[in-house]
Coordinates of C-alpha atoms and ligand atoms in Angstrom, one line a residue:
M1 CA 11.4 24.7 1.8
S2 CA 8.1 22.8 2.1
Q3 CA 5.1 24.6 3.5
T4 CA 2.7 21.9 2.5
R5 CA -0.5 21.4 4.6
Y6 CA -3.2 18.8 4.2
F7 CA -7.0 19.0 3.7
S8 CA -9.8 16.4 3.4
T9 CA -11.0 15.3 0.0
R10 CA -14.6 15.7 1.2
G11 CA -14.7 19.3 2.3
G12 CA -13.8 21.8 5.0
A13 CA -11.6 24.8 4.5
E14 CA -9.3 23.9 7.5
T15 CA -5.9 22.4 6.8
L16 CA -3.8 20.2 9.0
S17 CA 0.0 20.0 9.5
F18 CA 1.8 16.9 8.3
D19 CA 1.9 15.6 11.9
E20 CA -1.8 15.9 12.4
A21 CA -2.6 14.4 9.0
V22 CA -0.4 11.4 9.6
L23 CA -1.6 10.7 13.2
T24 CA -5.3 11.3 12.3
G25 CA -5.4 9.0 9.2
L26 CA -9.0 9.3 8.1
A27 CA -10.6 12.7 8.2
P28 CA -13.7 13.1 10.5
N29 CA -15.9 13.7 7.5
G30 CA -14.8 10.4 6.0
G31 CA -12.4 12.0 3.5
L32 CA -8.7 11.3 3.0
Y33 CA -6.0 13.9 3.5
I34 CA -4.2 15.3 0.5
P35 CA -1.5 18.0 0.2
T36 CA -2.5 21.6 -0.6
E37 CA 0.0 21.6 -3.4
I38 CA 2.0 19.1 -5.3
P39 CA 5.6 20.5 -5.1
S40 CA 7.9 20.9 -8.1
L41 CA 11.1 18.9 -8.5
P42 CA 14.4 20.8 -8.4
A43 CA 15.4 21.8 -11.9
D44 CA 18.5 19.6 -11.9
W45 CA 16.8 16.5 -10.4
E46 CA 17.7 14.2 -13.2
T47 CA 21.4 14.7 -12.8
A48 CA 21.5 15.6 -9.1
W49 CA 19.5 12.5 -8.1
A50 CA 21.0 10.0 -10.6
N51 CA 23.5 8.3 -8.3
L52 CA 21.7 8.6 -5.0
S53 CA 21.1 5.5 -2.8
F54 CA 17.5 4.6 -2.1
A55 CA 17.6 6.3 1.3
E56 CA 19.2 9.5 -0.1
L57 CA 16.5 9.5 -2.9
S58 CA 13.8 9.1 -0.3
H59 CA 15.2 12.0 1.7
A60 CA 15.3 14.2 -1.4
I61 CA 11.7 13.4 -2.4
L62 CA 10.1 13.3 1.1
S63 CA 11.7 16.7 2.0
L64 CA 9.5 18.2 -0.8
F65 CA 6.4 17.3 1.2
I66 CA 7.4 17.3 4.9
P67 CA 8.0 20.7 6.4
V68 CA 11.1 21.0 8.6
D69 CA 9.1 22.2 11.5
S70 CA 7.3 18.8 11.4
I71 CA 10.5 16.8 11.0
P72 CA 13.9 18.6 10.8
S73 CA 16.0 17.4 7.9
A74 CA 18.6 15.6 9.9
D75 CA 15.9 13.7 11.9
L76 CA 14.1 12.8 8.6
K77 CA 17.4 11.4 7.3
D78 CA 17.8 9.3 10.4
I79 CA 14.3 8.0 10.2
I80 CA 14.7 7.0 6.6
D81 CA 18.1 5.4 7.2
R82 CA 16.8 3.2 10.0
S83 CA 13.7 2.3 7.9
Y84 CA 15.6 0.9 4.9
A85 CA 18.5 -0.6 6.9
T86 CA 16.1 -3.6 7.5
F87 CA 16.0 -4.5 3.8
R88 CA 18.0 -7.4 2.5
S89 CA 18.8 -5.7 -0.9
E90 CA 21.4 -3.0 -1.3
A91 CA 19.1 -1.3 -3.9
V92 CA 16.1 -1.7 -1.4
T93 CA 13.8 -2.1 -4.5
P94 CA 15.9 -3.8 -7.2
L95 CA 15.0 -3.9 -10.8
R96 CA 15.2 -7.3 -12.5
K97 CA 15.2 -7.7 -16.3
T98 CA 12.8 -10.3 -17.7
A99 CA 13.1 -9.5 -21.5
D100 CA 14.2 -6.7 -23.8
G101 CA 12.6 -3.5 -22.5
E102 CA 10.8 -5.5 -19.7
Y103 CA 11.6 -5.4 -16.0
T104 CA 10.1 -6.2 -12.6
L105 CA 10.6 -3.9 -9.7
E106 CA 11.0 -6.2 -6.7
L107 CA 9.4 -4.5 -3.7
W108 CA 9.6 -7.4 -1.3
H109 CA 13.1 -7.4 0.1
G110 CA 12.0 -6.0 3.5
P111 CA 11.4 -7.9 6.7
T112 CA 8.0 -9.5 5.8
W113 CA 8.7 -10.3 2.2
A114 CA 6.0 -8.1 0.7
F115 CA 5.8 -4.5 -0.6
K116 CA 3.9 -3.0 2.3
D117 CA 7.2 -3.0 4.2
V118 CA 8.5 -0.2 2.0
A119 CA 5.9 2.1 3.5
L120 CA 5.3 0.6 6.9
Q121 CA 8.9 0.5 8.0
F122 CA 8.9 4.2 7.4
V123 CA 5.5 4.9 8.9
G124 CA 6.4 3.0 12.1
N125 CA 9.4 5.2 12.7
V126 CA 7.4 8.4 11.8
F127 CA 4.7 7.5 14.3
A128 CA 7.2 6.8 17.0
Y129 CA 9.1 10.1 16.2
L130 CA 5.9 12.3 16.2
L131 CA 4.7 10.8 19.5
E132 CA 8.1 11.2 21.1
K133 CA 8.2 14.8 20.0
R134 CA 4.8 15.4 21.6
N135 CA 5.6 13.5 24.8
A136 CA 8.9 15.4 25.2
A137 CA 6.9 18.6 25.0
G138 CA 4.9 17.4 28.0
A139 CA 2.0 15.4 26.5
N140 CA 1.4 11.9 27.5
E141 CA 0.2 10.2 24.3
Q142 CA 0.1 6.5 24.2
L143 CA -1.1 5.3 20.8
T144 CA -3.1 2.0 20.5
V145 CA -2.9 0.8 16.9
L146 CA -5.8 -1.5 16.1
G147 CA -6.1 -3.3 12.7
A148 CA -7.6 -6.3 11.0
T149 CA -5.8 -8.4 8.5
S150 CA -6.7 -11.3 6.2
G151 CA -3.1 -12.3 6.6
D152 CA -0.7 -10.1 4.6
T153 CA -0.8 -6.5 6.0
G154 CA -0.8 -7.5 9.6
S155 CA 2.8 -8.7 9.6
A156 CA 4.1 -5.6 7.8
A157 CA 2.3 -3.4 10.4
I158 CA 3.7 -5.5 13.3
Y159 CA 7.3 -5.3 11.9
G160 CA 6.8 -1.6 11.4
L161 CA 5.7 -0.9 15.0
R162 CA 7.4 -3.6 17.1
S163 CA 9.4 -2.3 20.1
K164 CA 8.3 1.4 19.4
P165 CA 7.8 3.3 22.7
A166 CA 4.4 4.8 23.4
I167 CA 2.7 2.4 20.9
T168 CA 0.8 -0.8 21.4
I169 CA -0.4 -2.7 18.4
F170 CA -3.3 -5.2 18.3
I171 CA -3.8 -7.1 15.0
L172 CA -7.0 -9.1 14.6
Y173 CA -7.4 -12.0 12.3
P174 CA -9.9 -14.8 11.8
D175 CA -9.0 -17.8 13.9
G176 CA -7.8 -20.7 11.7
R177 CA -8.2 -18.8 8.5
V178 CA -4.8 -17.3 7.8
S179 CA -2.0 -19.5 6.4
P180 CA 0.4 -21.0 8.9
I181 CA 3.3 -18.9 7.5
Q182 CA 1.3 -15.7 7.8
E183 CA 0.3 -16.5 11.4
A184 CA 3.9 -17.4 12.2
Q185 CA 5.2 -14.1 10.7
M186 CA 2.9 -12.3 13.1
A187 CA 2.9 -14.5 16.2
T188 CA 6.7 -15.1 16.5
V189 CA 7.5 -11.4 17.0
P190 CA 8.6 -11.4 20.6
D191 CA 8.2 -7.7 21.4
A192 CA 6.0 -6.9 24.4
N193 CA 4.0 -4.1 22.6
V194 CA 2.7 -6.6 20.0
Y195 CA -0.6 -8.5 20.4
C196 CA -1.8 -11.0 17.8
V197 CA -5.5 -11.5 18.3
S198 CA -7.0 -14.6 16.8
V199 CA -10.8 -14.0 16.8
L200 CA -12.7 -17.3 17.3
D201 CA -15.4 -18.3 14.9
S202 CA -15.0 -15.2 12.7
D203 CA -14.0 -14.2 9.2
F204 CA -12.1 -11.2 7.9
D205 CA -15.2 -9.1 7.5
T206 CA -16.1 -9.7 11.2
C207 CA -12.6 -8.7 12.3
Q208 CA -12.8 -5.6 10.2
S209 CA -16.2 -4.6 11.6
I210 CA -15.0 -5.1 15.1
V211 CA -12.1 -2.6 14.3
K212 CA -14.6 -0.2 12.8
S213 CA -16.9 -0.4 15.7
C214 CA -14.1 0.3 18.2
F215 CA -13.0 3.4 16.1
S216 CA -16.5 4.8 15.9
D217 CA -17.1 4.4 19.7
A218 CA -16.0 7.9 20.6
T219 CA -15.2 7.1 24.3
F220 CA -13.2 3.9 23.6
N221 CA -11.4 5.7 20.7
A222 CA -10.4 8.7 22.9
T223 CA -9.6 6.7 26.0
H224 CA -7.2 4.5 24.1
R225 CA -6.0 7.0 21.5
L226 CA -6.7 4.6 18.7
G227 CA -4.5 4.9 15.6
A228 CA -4.6 3.2 12.2
V229 CA -1.9 2.2 9.8
N230 CA -4.1 1.2 6.9
S231 CA -3.3 2.3 3.4
I232 CA -5.2 5.5 3.5
N233 CA -2.5 7.0 5.7
W234 CA -0.8 9.8 3.8
A235 CA 2.7 8.8 5.0
R236 CA 2.3 5.4 3.3
I237 CA 1.6 7.0 0.0
L238 CA 4.5 9.3 0.4
A239 CA 7.0 6.6 1.1
Q240 CA 5.9 4.7 -2.0
I241 CA 6.5 7.6 -4.4
V242 CA 10.2 7.0 -4.0
Y243 CA 10.5 3.6 -5.7
Y244 CA 9.1 4.9 -9.0
F245 CA 12.1 7.3 -9.1
A246 CA 14.4 4.5 -7.9
A247 CA 13.2 2.3 -10.8
Y248 CA 13.7 5.1 -13.3
F249 CA 17.3 5.6 -12.2
Q250 CA 18.0 1.9 -12.4
L251 CA 17.0 1.7 -16.0
P252 CA 19.7 2.0 -18.7
E253 CA 19.6 5.6 -19.8
P254 CA 18.2 5.1 -23.3
E255 CA 15.2 3.2 -21.8
R256 CA 14.2 5.9 -19.3
K257 CA 12.1 8.0 -21.6
D258 CA 8.5 6.8 -21.9
V259 CA 8.6 4.1 -19.2
N260 CA 5.3 2.5 -18.3
F261 CA 4.5 1.1 -14.9
V262 CA 2.1 -1.8 -14.3
V263 CA 0.8 -2.1 -10.8
P264 CA -1.1 -5.0 -9.1
T265 CA -3.8 -3.0 -7.5
G266 CA -6.3 -3.4 -4.6
N267 CA -6.8 -0.3 -2.6
F268 CA -5.0 1.9 -5.1
G269 CA -2.3 3.1 -2.7
D270 CA 0.6 1.7 -4.7
I271 CA -0.4 3.0 -8.1
L272 CA -1.5 6.4 -6.6
A273 CA 2.1 6.9 -5.5
G274 CA 3.1 6.3 -9.1
W275 CA 0.6 9.0 -10.2
Y276 CA 2.1 11.4 -7.7
A277 CA 5.6 10.6 -9.1
K278 CA 4.3 11.4 -12.5
R279 CA 2.7 14.7 -11.3
L280 CA 5.9 15.6 -9.6
G281 CA 7.5 15.4 -13.1
L282 CA 8.9 11.9 -13.5
P283 CA 8.5 11.1 -17.2
V284 CA 6.0 8.2 -17.1
G285 CA 4.0 7.0 -20.0
R286 CA 1.1 4.9 -18.8
L287 CA 0.2 3.7 -15.4
V288 CA -1.6 0.3 -15.8
V289 CA -4.0 -0.7 -13.1
A290 CA -3.9 -4.5 -12.9
T291 CA -6.8 -6.1 -11.0
N292 CA -7.9 -9.6 -10.2
E293 CA -11.5 -10.7 -10.5
N294 CA -12.5 -8.0 -8.0
D295 CA -12.5 -5.6 -10.9
I296 CA -14.3 -2.4 -9.7
L297 CA -11.4 -0.3 -10.9
Q298 CA -11.1 -2.0 -14.3
R299 CA -14.8 -1.4 -14.8
F300 CA -14.4 2.3 -13.8
F301 CA -11.8 2.9 -16.5
A302 CA -13.9 1.1 -19.1
T303 CA -17.2 2.9 -18.3
G304 CA -16.7 6.0 -16.1
R305 CA -19.0 4.4 -13.5
Y306 CA -17.7 3.4 -10.1
E307 CA -20.0 0.6 -9.1
R308 CA -19.9 -2.1 -6.4
N309 CA -20.3 -5.6 -7.6
G310 CA -24.0 -6.2 -7.0
S311 CA -24.7 -8.4 -4.0
D312 CA -21.8 -10.7 -4.7
G313 CA -19.5 -9.3 -2.1
V314 CA -15.8 -9.8 -2.3
K315 CA -14.6 -12.7 -4.4
A316 CA -11.8 -14.8 -2.9
T317 CA -9.0 -15.1 -5.5
Y318 CA -5.4 -16.4 -5.6
S319 CA -4.2 -12.8 -5.1
P320 CA -6.0 -12.1 -1.8
A321 CA -4.2 -8.9 -1.0
M322 CA -6.2 -7.4 -3.9
D323 CA -9.6 -8.8 -2.9
I324 CA -11.5 -5.5 -2.3
L325 CA -15.1 -4.2 -2.9
L326 CA -14.2 -0.5 -2.9
S327 CA -10.8 0.8 -3.4
S328 CA -10.1 3.3 -0.6
N329 CA -7.2 5.4 -2.1
F330 CA -9.0 5.8 -5.4
E331 CA -10.9 8.6 -3.7
R332 CA -7.6 10.7 -3.8
L333 CA -7.4 10.3 -7.6
L334 CA -11.1 11.1 -8.0
Y335 CA -10.5 14.3 -6.2
Y336 CA -7.9 15.4 -8.7
L337 CA -10.0 14.2 -11.6
A338 CA -13.0 16.3 -10.3
H339 CA -10.7 19.2 -9.7
D340 CA -9.0 19.2 -13.1
T341 CA -12.2 18.7 -15.1
Q342 CA -14.0 21.8 -13.8
E343 CA -15.5 23.9 -16.5
G344 CA -16.5 27.4 -17.3
A345 CA -16.4 30.1 -14.6
L346 CA -14.8 27.7 -12.1
A347 CA -11.8 27.1 -14.2
S348 CA -10.8 30.7 -13.6
A349 CA -11.8 30.9 -10.0
S350 CA -9.4 31.1 -7.1
A351 CA -7.5 28.0 -5.9
E352 CA -9.7 27.9 -2.7
E353 CA -12.9 28.1 -4.7
R354 CA -11.8 25.3 -7.1
R355 CA -10.8 23.2 -4.1
A356 CA -14.2 23.7 -2.5
A357 CA -16.0 22.8 -5.7
A358 CA -14.0 19.6 -6.1
Q359 CA -14.6 18.7 -2.4
A360 CA -18.3 19.2 -2.9
Q361 CA -18.3 17.0 -6.0
L362 CA -16.4 14.2 -4.1
S363 CA -18.9 14.4 -1.2
K364 CA -21.7 14.1 -3.6
W365 CA -20.2 11.1 -5.4
Y366 CA -19.5 9.3 -2.1
D367 CA -23.0 10.0 -0.7
E368 CA -24.3 8.5 -3.9
I369 CA -22.1 5.4 -3.7
K370 CA -23.1 4.9 -0.1
A371 CA -26.8 5.2 -0.9
T372 CA -26.9 3.3 -4.2
G373 CA -23.7 1.4 -4.5
S374 CA -22.5 3.4 -7.6
A375 CA -21.9 6.8 -9.1
D376 CA -21.3 7.9 -12.7
M377 CA -18.4 10.3 -12.9
G378 CA -19.2 11.4 -16.4
A379 CA -17.4 11.6 -19.8
A380 CA -14.9 14.3 -19.0
V381 CA -13.6 12.5 -15.9
Q382 CA -13.4 9.2 -17.8
R383 CA -11.4 10.9 -20.6
L384 CA -8.9 12.5 -18.3
A385 CA -8.5 9.2 -16.4
D386 CA -8.0 7.4 -19.7
S387 CA -5.2 9.8 -20.8
E388 CA -3.0 8.5 -17.9
F389 CA -4.2 5.0 -17.0
W390 CA -4.9 1.7 -18.7
A391 CA -6.6 -1.0 -16.7
E392 CA -6.7 -4.8 -17.1
R393 CA -8.6 -7.6 -15.2
V394 CA -6.9 -10.9 -14.8
S395 CA -8.7 -14.1 -13.9
D396 CA -7.5 -16.8 -11.4
Q397 CA -6.8 -19.1 -14.4
Q398 CA -4.7 -16.5 -16.2
T399 CA -2.8 -15.9 -12.9
L400 CA -1.7 -19.5 -12.7
D401 CA -0.9 -19.5 -16.4
E402 CA 1.3 -16.5 -16.0
I403 CA 3.2 -18.1 -13.0
R404 CA 3.9 -21.1 -15.3
K405 CA 5.0 -18.8 -18.1
Y406 CA 7.6 -17.0 -16.0
Y407 CA 8.9 -20.3 -14.4
A408 CA 9.4 -21.6 -18.0
L409 CA 11.3 -18.4 -19.1
P410 CA 14.7 -19.5 -20.6
A411 CA 18.0 -18.3 -19.2
P412 CA 19.4 -15.7 -18.6
Y413 CA 16.1 -14.3 -17.4
G414 CA 14.4 -17.5 -16.0
P415 CA 13.3 -19.6 -14.4
Y416 CA 11.6 -16.9 -12.4
V417 CA 9.1 -17.8 -9.8
V418 CA 6.6 -15.0 -9.2
D419 CA 3.9 -14.6 -6.7
P420 CA 0.2 -14.5 -7.8
H421 CA -0.1 -10.7 -7.3
T422 CA 3.0 -10.1 -9.5
A423 CA 1.5 -12.6 -12.0
V424 CA -1.6 -10.4 -12.3
G425 CA 0.7 -7.5 -13.1
L426 CA 2.7 -9.5 -15.6
A427 CA -0.4 -10.7 -17.4
S428 CA -1.5 -7.1 -17.7
T429 CA 1.9 -6.1 -19.1
D430 CA 1.6 -8.7 -21.8
R431 CA -1.7 -7.3 -22.9
S432 CA -0.7 -3.6 -22.6
K433 CA 2.5 -4.1 -24.7
A434 CA 0.3 -4.8 -27.7
K435 CA -1.0 -1.2 -27.5
G436 CA 2.5 0.3 -27.8
G437 CA 5.1 1.7 -25.5
K438 CA 8.8 0.9 -25.2
T439 CA 9.8 0.2 -21.6
W440 CA 7.7 -1.8 -19.1
V441 CA 8.2 -2.0 -15.4
T442 CA 5.9 -4.4 -13.6
L443 CA 5.8 -3.9 -9.8
S444 CA 6.4 -7.2 -8.0
T445 CA 4.6 -6.9 -4.7
A446 CA 5.4 -10.1 -2.8
H447 CA 7.9 -13.0 -2.6
P448 CA 6.3 -16.2 -4.0
A449 CA 6.8 -18.0 -0.7
K450 CA 4.2 -15.8 0.9
F451 CA 1.5 -17.1 -1.4
S452 CA 2.4 -20.8 -1.6
E453 CA -1.1 -22.0 -2.5
A454 CA -1.2 -20.4 -6.0
V455 CA 2.5 -21.1 -6.6
E456 CA 2.2 -24.8 -5.8
L457 CA -1.0 -25.1 -7.7
A458 CA 0.6 -23.5 -10.8
L459 CA 3.9 -25.4 -10.6
S460 CA 2.5 -28.8 -9.8
K461 CA 4.3 -32.1 -10.6
D462 CA 2.5 -32.2 -14.0
S463 CA 3.2 -28.7 -15.2
A464 CA 6.6 -28.2 -13.6
P465 CA 8.3 -31.5 -13.0
G466 CA 11.4 -30.9 -10.9
F467 CA 10.0 -27.8 -9.1
D468 CA 10.3 -28.1 -5.3
F469 CA 8.7 -25.3 -3.3
R470 CA 10.8 -25.8 -0.1
R471 CA 14.0 -26.1 -2.0
D472 CA 13.4 -23.6 -4.8
V473 CA 11.3 -20.9 -3.2
L474 CA 11.0 -20.9 0.6
P475 CA 13.7 -18.7 2.1
P476 CA 15.4 -20.1 5.2
Q477 CA 14.3 -17.1 7.3
L478 CA 10.7 -18.0 6.6
A479 CA 11.2 -21.7 7.1
E480 CA 12.8 -21.0 10.5
L481 CA 9.7 -19.1 11.7
E482 CA 7.8 -22.4 12.0
T483 CA 10.3 -23.5 14.8
L484 CA 10.0 -20.4 16.9
P485 CA 7.6 -20.0 19.8
K486 CA 4.3 -18.2 19.0
R487 CA 2.3 -15.8 21.2
V488 CA -1.4 -15.6 20.2
Y489 CA -4.4 -14.2 22.1
K490 CA -7.6 -16.1 21.2
V491 CA -10.7 -14.1 22.0
R492 CA -14.4 -14.2 21.2
G493 CA -16.3 -11.3 19.5
E494 CA -16.0 -7.6 20.0
D495 CA -16.4 -7.9 23.8
G496 CA -13.3 -10.2 23.9
V497 CA -11.3 -7.8 21.8
R498 CA -12.2 -4.8 24.0
A499 CA -11.6 -6.7 27.2
L500 CA -8.1 -7.6 26.0
V501 CA -7.3 -4.0 24.9
E502 CA -8.5 -2.7 28.3
A503 CA -6.6 -5.2 30.3
V504 CA -3.4 -4.4 28.5
K505 CA -3.9 -0.7 28.8
R506 CA -4.6 -1.1 32.6
G507 CA -1.1 -2.6 32.8
E508 CA -2.1 -6.2 33.2
K509 CA -0.2 -8.9 31.3
P510 CA -2.8 -11.3 30.0
E511 CA -1.7 -14.9 29.4
P512 CA -1.4 -15.8 25.7
S513 CA -3.4 -18.8 24.5
A514 CA -0.6 -20.4 22.6
Ligands
LIG601 C1 -1.5 -4.7 -0.5 C2 -1.0 -5.5 -1.7 C3 -1.3 -5.2 -3.0 C4 -2.3 -4.0 -3.4 O1 -1.8 -2.8 -3.1 P1 -2.7 -1.5 -3.0 O2 -1.9 -0.4 -2.6 O3 -3.8 -1.9 -2.0 O4 -3.3 -1.3 -4.4 C5 -0.8 -6.0 -4.0 N1 0.0 -7.0 -3.7 C6 0.3 -7.3 -2.5 C7 1.2 -8.5 -2.2 C8 -0.2 -6.6 -1.4 O5 0.1 -7.0 -0.1

């Protein structure tokens, strides 16, 4: 039975329950919550789990981390069943063969057609469950989830939290700067607890700093009980561990040994889940970090230095969900790297002393990054990272080339239209294969219809005669959204956002702008 508790990567001896870690999100000292121990798999997992459904597998794995006094086993099963009943694929995350020994793991069969659904369908139900539990015990907690999106995460969060009692969700995005399909995915959700906030004359960074400013205003934060569902939330990582096991069991048995996973990476949440799967005991060869031209992670693995990209800021690429400056969940891996490279007397110290030393190291690195924009983690850390990860950087041009390559794949594996994030992964697989390894699973993180710009650019009349986006790619469910009524709240600046939140929380029903 799980006794796991959670502590902050950046220090403090206190530990939190699963409930507290999930509802708090970011630790007050800026750190991220990680479990006090990584559990062991049952000795017979390989046979006992081999024929489980995705939901059953999820229940088996999540039970290792979630104590029954947080969520009793039967309740956890119910939460998981409801979370994955919304997926269009029986397998939830089906594996598709693209060549001998090569597969994609399609993570986009959920309600918003991108991989974040796998985690956010579950997280939405967990939030609702934990609040209900507290409120049934006499509390009156009403959570206000506030988030900013450049287009892609917002819809997954909205679909995760729509219609949940005791939760209101406000998603901010820059007016006129998200694609029509992305806005339609958010703004056609009719549930009364959902507010799509189009911030006039803004960009994504402005929206994000409005959110940050609201969170750091202690009064506003406490009054409205602000909550976050961004990728630093531990429950998101947890839910994602499952599909690495699901992929393993979908492989033909002879190909299961030494499987390598290639992961299109931005904030490092997805691939970190793969690292936990490996730590749990899944026999994984390499984990390959596939980045676009925002390549801070690729540069770390090459040099051991974690360094922001000068004054350039974020580069807008064809794979926008991976356009990041710093990679938030990478902090969790760095904690383990710091912990496991301790030398001398520390290596024989107590678990608590070793944890404190790793936390102190993390704090120091992050202070340095904040002050100077970079930190050097040293040779021992780089060597250890190198023993488990490879990293590749893929340019915009290579992304388009890769989309064309998979479209041109001969039968029975093609034509296969992949989205630009998946293409970054596939290009990285091509390069990694040359270094050895037998089985390759590339995580496919979005349906191509979600990122039509790159797909239509790659498969133009010249390069792919006969390709028709509407006919060949656009699912009827997404096409239909364009015909549904939208509800959008257009506001100006942080004052406008705050005024809207306050009006809604007072019980008013503000008129939507469109
Ligand atoms: C969020 C996202 C990613 C990056 O995932 P991380 O967990 O941030 O590394 C990749 N592809 C798509 C389509 C995404 O939405």
